[in-house]
Coordinates of C-alpha atoms and ligand atoms in Angstrom, one line a residue:
M1212 CA 8.5 -19.3 15.3
T1213 CA 5.9 -22.0 15.8
S1214 CA 5.0 -24.3 13.0
S1215 CA 1.6 -24.1 11.4
T1216 CA -1.2 -26.6 11.0
H1217 CA -0.5 -28.8 8.0
E1218 CA -3.4 -31.2 8.5
D1219 CA -7.0 -30.4 7.5
G1220 CA -9.2 -28.8 10.1
P1221 CA -9.4 -25.5 11.8
S1222 CA -6.3 -23.4 12.2
N1223 CA -4.9 -23.1 15.7
R1224 CA -4.3 -19.5 15.3
S1225 CA -6.2 -17.5 17.7
K1226 CA -5.7 -13.9 16.7
V1227 CA -5.4 -13.6 12.9
F1228 CA -8.9 -14.8 12.2
Q1229 CA -10.5 -13.0 15.2
P1230 CA -12.3 -9.6 14.8
W1231 CA -10.1 -6.5 15.3
S1232 CA -11.0 -2.8 15.7
H1233 CA -9.3 0.4 16.0
K1234 CA -10.6 4.0 15.9
G1235 CA -14.0 2.9 14.6
L1236 CA -12.5 0.6 11.9
A1237 CA -14.1 -2.7 12.7
L1238 CA -12.7 -5.7 10.8
R1239 CA -13.9 -9.3 11.0
N1240 CA -10.2 -10.5 10.9
R1241 CA -6.7 -9.2 10.6
I1242 CA -6.1 -10.0 6.9
V1243 CA -5.8 -7.1 4.6
M1244 CA -5.8 -7.2 0.8
A1245 CA -2.7 -5.4 -0.3
P1246 CA -3.2 -2.5 -2.8
M1247 CA -2.5 -3.9 -6.3
T1248 CA -2.6 -1.8 -9.5
R1249 CA -4.5 -3.6 -12.3
R1250 CA -4.9 -1.0 -15.0
M1251 CA -8.4 -2.1 -16.0
A1252 CA -10.3 1.2 -15.6
L1253 CA -12.1 2.9 -18.5
A1254 CA -10.3 5.8 -20.1
D1255 CA -12.3 8.3 -18.1
G1256 CA -10.9 6.8 -14.9
L1257 CA -14.0 5.0 -13.8
V1258 CA -13.7 1.5 -12.2
T1259 CA -15.8 -1.0 -14.1
K1260 CA -18.4 -3.6 -13.1
E1261 CA -15.6 -6.2 -13.6
S1262 CA -13.6 -4.4 -10.8
V1263 CA -16.7 -4.4 -8.6
A1264 CA -17.0 -8.2 -9.0
Y1265 CA -13.2 -8.7 -8.5
Y1266 CA -13.2 -6.8 -5.2
A1267 CA -16.5 -8.4 -4.1
R1268 CA -15.0 -11.9 -4.6
R1269 CA -12.2 -11.1 -2.2
A1270 CA -14.8 -9.7 0.3
K1271 CA -16.9 -12.8 -0.1
G1272 CA -13.6 -14.7 0.5
E1273 CA -13.7 -13.1 4.0
V1274 CA -10.8 -10.6 3.6
G1275 CA -11.1 -8.2 6.6
L1276 CA -9.9 -4.9 5.0
I1277 CA -9.6 -4.4 1.2
V1278 CA -7.2 -1.6 0.2
S1279 CA -7.8 -0.6 -3.4
E1280 CA -5.3 -0.5 -6.2
G1281 CA -3.6 2.9 -6.2
T1282 CA -6.2 5.4 -7.4
A1283 CA -5.0 8.7 -8.9
I1284 CA -5.7 12.0 -7.3
D1285 CA -6.6 15.1 -9.4
D1286 CA -3.3 16.0 -11.0
L1287 CA -1.9 15.4 -14.5
H1288 CA 1.2 14.0 -12.9
A1289 CA -0.6 11.6 -10.6
Y1290 CA -0.8 8.5 -12.9
D1291 CA 1.2 6.7 -15.5
T1292 CA -1.5 5.2 -17.7
I1293 CA -5.1 6.3 -18.3
T1294 CA -6.4 2.9 -17.3
V1295 CA -5.4 3.6 -13.7
P1296 CA -8.7 4.3 -11.9
R1297 CA -9.0 7.8 -10.6
V1298 CA -10.6 9.5 -7.6
Q1299 CA -11.1 13.0 -8.9
T1300 CA -14.7 13.6 -9.9
P1301 CA -18.1 12.8 -8.4
E1302 CA -18.6 10.3 -11.3
Q1303 CA -15.4 8.5 -10.3
W1304 CA -16.4 8.6 -6.6
D1305 CA -19.8 7.0 -7.6
A1306 CA -18.0 4.3 -9.5
W1307 CA -15.9 3.5 -6.4
K1308 CA -19.1 3.6 -4.3
R1309 CA -20.3 0.5 -6.2
V1310 CA -17.1 -1.3 -5.1
V1311 CA -17.7 -0.1 -1.5
D1312 CA -21.3 -1.2 -1.5
A1313 CA -20.5 -4.6 -2.9
I1314 CA -17.7 -5.2 -0.3
H1315 CA -20.0 -4.1 2.5
T1316 CA -22.7 -6.5 1.3
E1317 CA -20.1 -9.3 1.8
G1318 CA -19.1 -8.1 5.2
G1319 CA -15.8 -6.6 4.3
A1320 CA -14.3 -3.1 4.8
F1321 CA -12.7 -0.9 2.2
A1322 CA -10.1 1.8 2.0
P1323 CA -9.1 3.5 -1.3
Q1324 CA -5.3 4.0 -1.8
L1325 CA -4.8 7.6 -2.8
W1326 CA -1.9 7.7 -5.3
H1327 CA 0.3 10.4 -6.8
T1328 CA 3.0 8.8 -9.1
G1329 CA 5.3 11.8 -9.1
R1330 CA 8.7 10.9 -10.6
L1331 CA 7.2 7.7 -12.0
A1332 CA 4.3 9.4 -13.8
A1333 CA 3.8 9.6 -17.6
D1334 CA 4.7 13.3 -17.2
P1335 CA 7.0 13.1 -14.1
I1336 CA 7.4 15.7 -11.4
G1337 CA 9.4 15.3 -8.2
P1338 CA 11.1 17.2 -5.4
S1339 CA 14.1 17.6 -7.7
G1340 CA 14.5 17.5 -11.5
G1341 CA 16.5 14.8 -13.2
P1342 CA 16.7 12.3 -16.0
G1343 CA 13.6 10.2 -16.6
V1344 CA 13.4 6.9 -14.7
P1345 CA 13.9 3.8 -16.9
R1346 CA 10.7 1.6 -17.4
A1347 CA 10.7 -2.1 -16.9
D1348 CA 10.7 -2.6 -20.7
G1349 CA 14.0 -0.7 -21.1
T1350 CA 12.5 2.5 -22.5
R1351 CA 12.9 5.7 -20.4
R1352 CA 10.3 8.1 -19.0
P1353 CA 10.5 11.8 -19.8
D1354 CA 12.8 13.9 -17.7
I1355 CA 11.5 14.8 -14.2
R1356 CA 10.5 18.4 -13.6
E1357 CA 11.3 19.9 -10.2
M1358 CA 8.1 21.0 -8.3
G1359 CA 7.6 24.7 -7.7
P1360 CA 5.1 26.4 -5.3
D1361 CA 2.1 25.9 -7.6
D1362 CA 2.8 22.2 -7.8
F1363 CA 2.9 21.9 -4.0
R1364 CA -0.5 23.7 -3.8
Q1365 CA -2.0 21.6 -6.6
V1366 CA -0.9 18.3 -5.0
L1367 CA -2.3 19.3 -1.6
D1368 CA -5.6 20.4 -3.1
A1369 CA -5.8 17.1 -5.0
F1370 CA -5.3 15.1 -1.8
R1371 CA -8.0 17.2 -0.1
N1372 CA -10.3 16.5 -3.0
A1373 CA -9.6 12.8 -2.9
A1374 CA -10.3 12.8 0.8
R1375 CA -13.7 14.4 0.2
G1376 CA -14.3 11.7 -2.5
T1377 CA -13.4 9.0 0.0
L1378 CA -16.1 10.2 2.4
Q1379 CA -18.5 10.5 -0.5
M1380 CA -18.1 6.9 -1.6
G1381 CA -18.8 5.6 1.9
A1382 CA -15.3 4.0 2.5
D1383 CA -14.4 2.8 5.9
A1384 CA -10.9 4.3 5.9
L1385 CA -8.3 5.7 3.4
E1386 CA -4.7 4.8 2.7
I1387 CA -2.1 7.4 1.6
H1388 CA 0.4 5.9 -0.8
G1389 CA 3.6 7.1 0.5
A1390 CA 5.8 4.2 -0.7
H1391 CA 7.8 2.7 -3.5
G1392 CA 9.4 5.8 -5.1
Y1393 CA 6.2 7.6 -6.0
L1394 CA 5.8 11.3 -5.1
L1395 CA 5.6 11.3 -1.3
D1396 CA 8.3 8.6 -1.0
S1397 CA 10.6 10.6 -3.2
F1398 CA 10.5 13.5 -0.8
L1399 CA 12.0 11.2 1.9
S1400 CA 14.7 9.8 -0.4
P1401 CA 18.0 11.7 -0.1
V1402 CA 18.8 10.4 -3.6
N1403 CA 15.6 11.8 -5.2
N1404 CA 15.2 14.9 -3.0
Q1405 CA 18.2 17.2 -3.5
R1406 CA 16.3 20.4 -2.6
N1407 CA 18.1 23.0 -0.5
D1408 CA 14.9 24.7 0.8
E1409 CA 12.8 23.6 3.9
Y1410 CA 11.7 20.5 2.0
G1411 CA 15.2 19.0 1.5
G1412 CA 18.3 18.2 3.4
S1413 CA 17.7 16.8 6.9
L1414 CA 15.2 14.0 7.5
E1415 CA 13.1 16.6 9.3
N1416 CA 12.9 18.7 6.1
R1417 CA 12.4 15.7 3.8
M1418 CA 9.4 14.6 5.9
R1419 CA 7.8 18.0 5.7
F1420 CA 5.7 17.6 2.5
P1421 CA 4.4 14.1 3.2
L1422 CA 3.4 15.3 6.7
E1423 CA 1.6 18.4 5.2
V1424 CA -0.4 15.9 3.0
V1425 CA -1.4 13.9 6.1
R1426 CA -2.6 17.1 7.9
E1427 CA -4.5 18.3 4.9
I1428 CA -6.3 15.0 4.6
R1429 CA -7.0 14.9 8.4
S1430 CA -8.5 18.4 8.2
V1431 CA -11.0 17.1 5.6
V1432 CA -12.0 13.8 7.1
G1433 CA -12.2 15.0 10.7
P1434 CA -10.7 13.5 13.8
D1435 CA -12.4 10.1 13.7
F1436 CA -12.0 8.8 10.2
P1437 CA -9.3 6.1 10.0
V1438 CA -6.2 7.1 8.0
L1439 CA -3.5 4.6 7.0
Y1440 CA -0.1 5.6 5.7
R1441 CA 1.9 3.2 3.5
F1442 CA 5.7 3.7 3.4
S1443 CA 8.7 1.6 2.4
Q1444 CA 12.5 1.6 2.3
W1445 CA 12.6 0.2 -1.2
K1446 CA 11.4 1.9 -4.4
M1447 CA 10.4 0.5 -7.8
D1448 CA 13.7 1.5 -9.4
D1449 CA 15.9 0.5 -6.5
Y1450 CA 14.9 -2.4 -4.3
R1451 CA 17.9 -1.8 -2.1
E1452 CA 17.2 1.9 -1.1
Q1453 CA 17.3 2.5 2.6
K1454 CA 15.6 5.7 3.7
F1455 CA 15.9 4.9 7.3
Q1456 CA 19.4 3.9 8.2
N1457 CA 18.6 2.8 11.7
P1458 CA 15.7 2.6 14.3
N1459 CA 16.3 6.2 15.3
D1460 CA 15.6 7.5 11.8
L1461 CA 12.5 5.3 11.7
E1462 CA 11.4 6.6 15.1
Q1463 CA 11.6 10.2 13.9
W1464 CA 9.4 9.3 10.9
V1465 CA 6.7 7.1 12.5
V1466 CA 6.3 9.4 15.5
A1467 CA 5.9 12.3 13.2
L1468 CA 3.2 10.4 11.2
A1469 CA 1.4 9.6 14.4
D1470 CA 1.5 13.3 15.5
A1471 CA 0.3 14.5 12.1
G1472 CA -2.8 12.3 12.5
V1473 CA -2.1 8.9 11.0
D1474 CA -4.0 6.0 12.8
I1475 CA -2.5 2.9 11.2
L1476 CA 0.9 2.4 9.6
H1477 CA 1.5 0.1 6.6
A1478 CA 5.1 -0.9 6.4
S1479 CA 5.7 -2.2 2.9
T1480 CA 8.5 -4.8 2.7
R1481 CA 9.2 -7.4 0.1
D1482 CA 9.2 -10.1 2.8
A1483 CA 7.3 -9.3 6.0
R1484 CA 9.6 -11.6 8.0
E1485 CA 12.9 -9.9 7.1
P1486 CA 14.8 -8.1 9.9
A1487 CA 14.6 -4.3 9.2
F1488 CA 18.1 -3.2 10.2
E1489 CA 21.4 -5.0 10.1
G1490 CA 22.9 -5.2 13.5
H1491 CA 19.7 -4.4 15.4
G1492 CA 18.2 -7.9 15.9
P1493 CA 15.4 -9.7 14.2
L1494 CA 12.6 -7.1 14.5
T1495 CA 10.8 -6.4 11.1
L1496 CA 10.0 -3.0 9.7
A1497 CA 6.4 -3.4 10.8
G1498 CA 7.6 -4.6 14.2
W1499 CA 9.8 -1.6 14.7
S1500 CA 7.2 0.8 13.4
E1501 CA 4.5 -0.5 15.8
K1502 CA 6.9 -0.5 18.7
L1503 CA 8.3 3.0 18.1
S1504 CA 5.1 4.8 17.2
G1505 CA 2.6 2.9 19.3
L1506 CA 0.3 2.7 16.2
P1507 CA -1.1 -0.6 14.9
T1508 CA 0.9 -1.5 11.8
V1509 CA 0.2 -3.7 8.8
A1510 CA 3.0 -6.0 7.7
V1511 CA 3.2 -7.3 4.1
G1512 CA 5.4 -9.2 1.8
K1513 CA 5.6 -12.7 0.3
V1514 CA 2.9 -14.3 2.4
S1515 CA 2.5 -17.8 1.0
V1516 CA 4.3 -17.0 -2.3
T1517 CA 7.9 -17.8 -3.3
L1518 CA 8.5 -14.9 -5.7
G1519 CA 10.2 -11.7 -4.4
M1520 CA 8.6 -8.4 -5.6
D1521 CA 11.5 -7.8 -8.0
E1522 CA 10.6 -11.1 -9.7
S1523 CA 6.8 -10.5 -9.7
Y1524 CA 6.8 -9.4 -13.3
G1525 CA 9.4 -12.0 -14.3
T1526 CA 9.0 -15.5 -15.5
S1527 CA 10.3 -17.4 -12.4
P1528 CA 8.2 -20.3 -11.5
S1529 CA 5.9 -19.6 -8.5
E1530 CA 5.1 -22.0 -5.7
V1531 CA 2.8 -22.0 -2.7
V1532 CA 4.4 -22.1 0.8
D1533 CA 3.0 -22.4 4.3
P1534 CA 1.8 -19.0 5.5
G1535 CA 2.4 -20.1 9.1
P1536 CA 5.6 -18.1 9.7
W1537 CA 3.9 -14.9 8.5
L1538 CA 0.7 -15.5 10.5
D1539 CA 3.0 -15.9 13.5
L1540 CA 4.0 -12.2 13.2
V1541 CA 0.5 -11.3 14.2
E1542 CA 0.3 -14.1 16.8
R1543 CA 3.3 -12.8 18.6
N1544 CA 2.2 -9.1 18.4
E1545 CA 4.9 -8.0 16.1
C1546 CA 2.3 -6.4 13.9
S1547 CA -1.5 -5.9 14.2
L1548 CA -2.6 -6.7 10.6
L1549 CA -1.2 -8.8 7.8
A1550 CA -1.6 -7.8 4.1
V1551 CA -1.7 -10.4 1.4
G1552 CA -1.0 -9.4 -2.2
R1553 CA -0.3 -11.8 -5.0
A1554 CA -1.6 -14.8 -3.2
L1555 CA -5.0 -13.1 -3.1
I1556 CA -4.9 -12.4 -6.9
A1557 CA -4.5 -16.2 -7.3
N1558 CA -6.9 -17.1 -4.5
P1559 CA -9.9 -15.0 -3.7
D1560 CA -10.8 -17.6 -1.1
W1561 CA -7.3 -17.4 0.6
V1562 CA -8.7 -16.6 4.0
A1563 CA -11.1 -19.5 4.2
K1564 CA -8.5 -22.0 2.9
V1565 CA -5.8 -20.8 5.3
R1566 CA -8.1 -20.6 8.2
S1567 CA -9.3 -24.1 7.8
G1568 CA -5.7 -25.4 7.5
K1569 CA -5.9 -26.1 3.8
W1570 CA -3.1 -23.8 2.6
E1571 CA -1.7 -26.6 0.4
T1572 CA -4.7 -26.3 -1.8
L1573 CA -3.9 -22.7 -2.7
R1574 CA -3.2 -21.9 -6.3
P1575 CA 0.3 -20.6 -7.1
Y1576 CA 0.4 -16.9 -8.3
E1577 CA 1.4 -16.5 -11.9
K1578 CA 2.2 -13.3 -13.8
E1579 CA -0.4 -14.3 -16.5
M1580 CA -3.1 -13.8 -13.9
L1581 CA -2.6 -10.0 -14.2
K1582 CA -4.1 -10.1 -17.7
T1583 CA -7.7 -10.7 -16.3
L1584 CA -9.7 -9.5 -13.4
E1585 CA -10.8 -12.9 -12.0
Ligands
FMN2973 C1 0.5 -6.4 -9.7 C2 0.9 -5.6 -8.5 C3 0.4 -4.3 -8.4 C4 0.8 -3.6 -7.3 N1 0.3 -2.3 -7.1 C5 0.5 -1.6 -6.0 C6 -0.2 -0.4 -5.7 O1 -1.0 0.1 -6.5 N2 0.1 0.3 -4.6 C7 1.0 -0.2 -3.6 O2 1.2 0.4 -2.6 N3 1.6 -1.4 -3.8 C8 1.3 -2.1 -5.0 N4 1.9 -3.4 -5.1 C9 2.7 -4.0 -4.0 C10 1.7 -4.9 -3.2 O3 0.8 -4.1 -2.5 C11 2.5 -5.7 -2.1 O4 3.1 -4.9 -1.2 C12 3.5 -6.7 -2.8 O5 2.9 -7.4 -3.8 C13 4.1 -7.7 -1.8 O6 3.0 -8.5 -1.2 P1 2.9 -10.0 -1.7 O7 4.2 -10.6 -1.6 O8 1.9 -10.6 -0.8 O9 2.4 -9.9 -3.2 C14 1.6 -4.1 -6.3 C15 2.0 -5.4 -6.4 C16 1.7 -6.2 -7.5 C17 2.1 -7.6 -7.6

């Protein structure tokens, strides 16, 4: 790893801050705003003018691609609180369009993150039934109901509808939320998916439903609209879960995503620099994914912050660190794009500061910042 510029003045990084394009998605640089749930929508699922301003500030701050907070598709089991913005009705699409227009005015690009919370919903469903998952506050969610044929149809229809809404709002791409223990991710997990039909058992079977979702969405948006898919090893209720035991498992998954019509992978890790597999060298999850699938991949995790994801809601003190080692992942072609999460909540102007070598002037992220939409 090379060291980064510490002194004031332009960054010596040639790639991260240069324009990038793929499949018609043209970005002014390779920095992505990671999707971050803020629970600030109105009870009818509409994003507010405060959200418009919040996203516009990050676009004005020169973020290349902004991925929205998870936005719930049209199913009662797709969200956990009514203040999660939704992507179900023309009114909700119009509200998102105001976000899209504001981002475009500032020269940024936008992708909504289509979300079904599944086993982590207020009224949970999943590939298999089971006891409710504990919440962070120690209470327990209701029991999980096993999905039947009607649920499968309903979820596919809801993703189709959300894909139509995405086109309607004028977004530049869409991201499927297939990570962190929510519905699609739980199909991949051998712990959460105990089915003995064609959707459970082997990895091939566990991949089946997420891949059906990708194909449904692709059939709505057509061949040319950029589709991202976010996946992870970890889940909200188990940071140590490993769905892919080795590079072969991962290859089966990422190649299948590419074949089903995904254009860009988003490998969600808690630290983008971590080696993905013990005993298989230093390559990261994004690095392996890009190498095995041939698809451009977004890396994410801990860029310029000291807190791990498991501590993000805790009270540990937060500090700013040199983002250089993360930017180097892009410089040395280990990933194509780099997503920044909490550091962008604290610093709407993160790109400008880091590009000009002034990372030391970044504000540390604090949990308190989640209370407002600054
Ligand atoms: C407040 C908060 C909300 C989040 N909500 C989402 C979400 O809606 N969808 C998602 O895929 N990830 C979500 N994440 C995970 C982030 O996208 C990102 O992967 C994580 O914060 C690690 O990046 P960072 O270390 O740069 O913050 C959330 C993270 C935080 C801190």
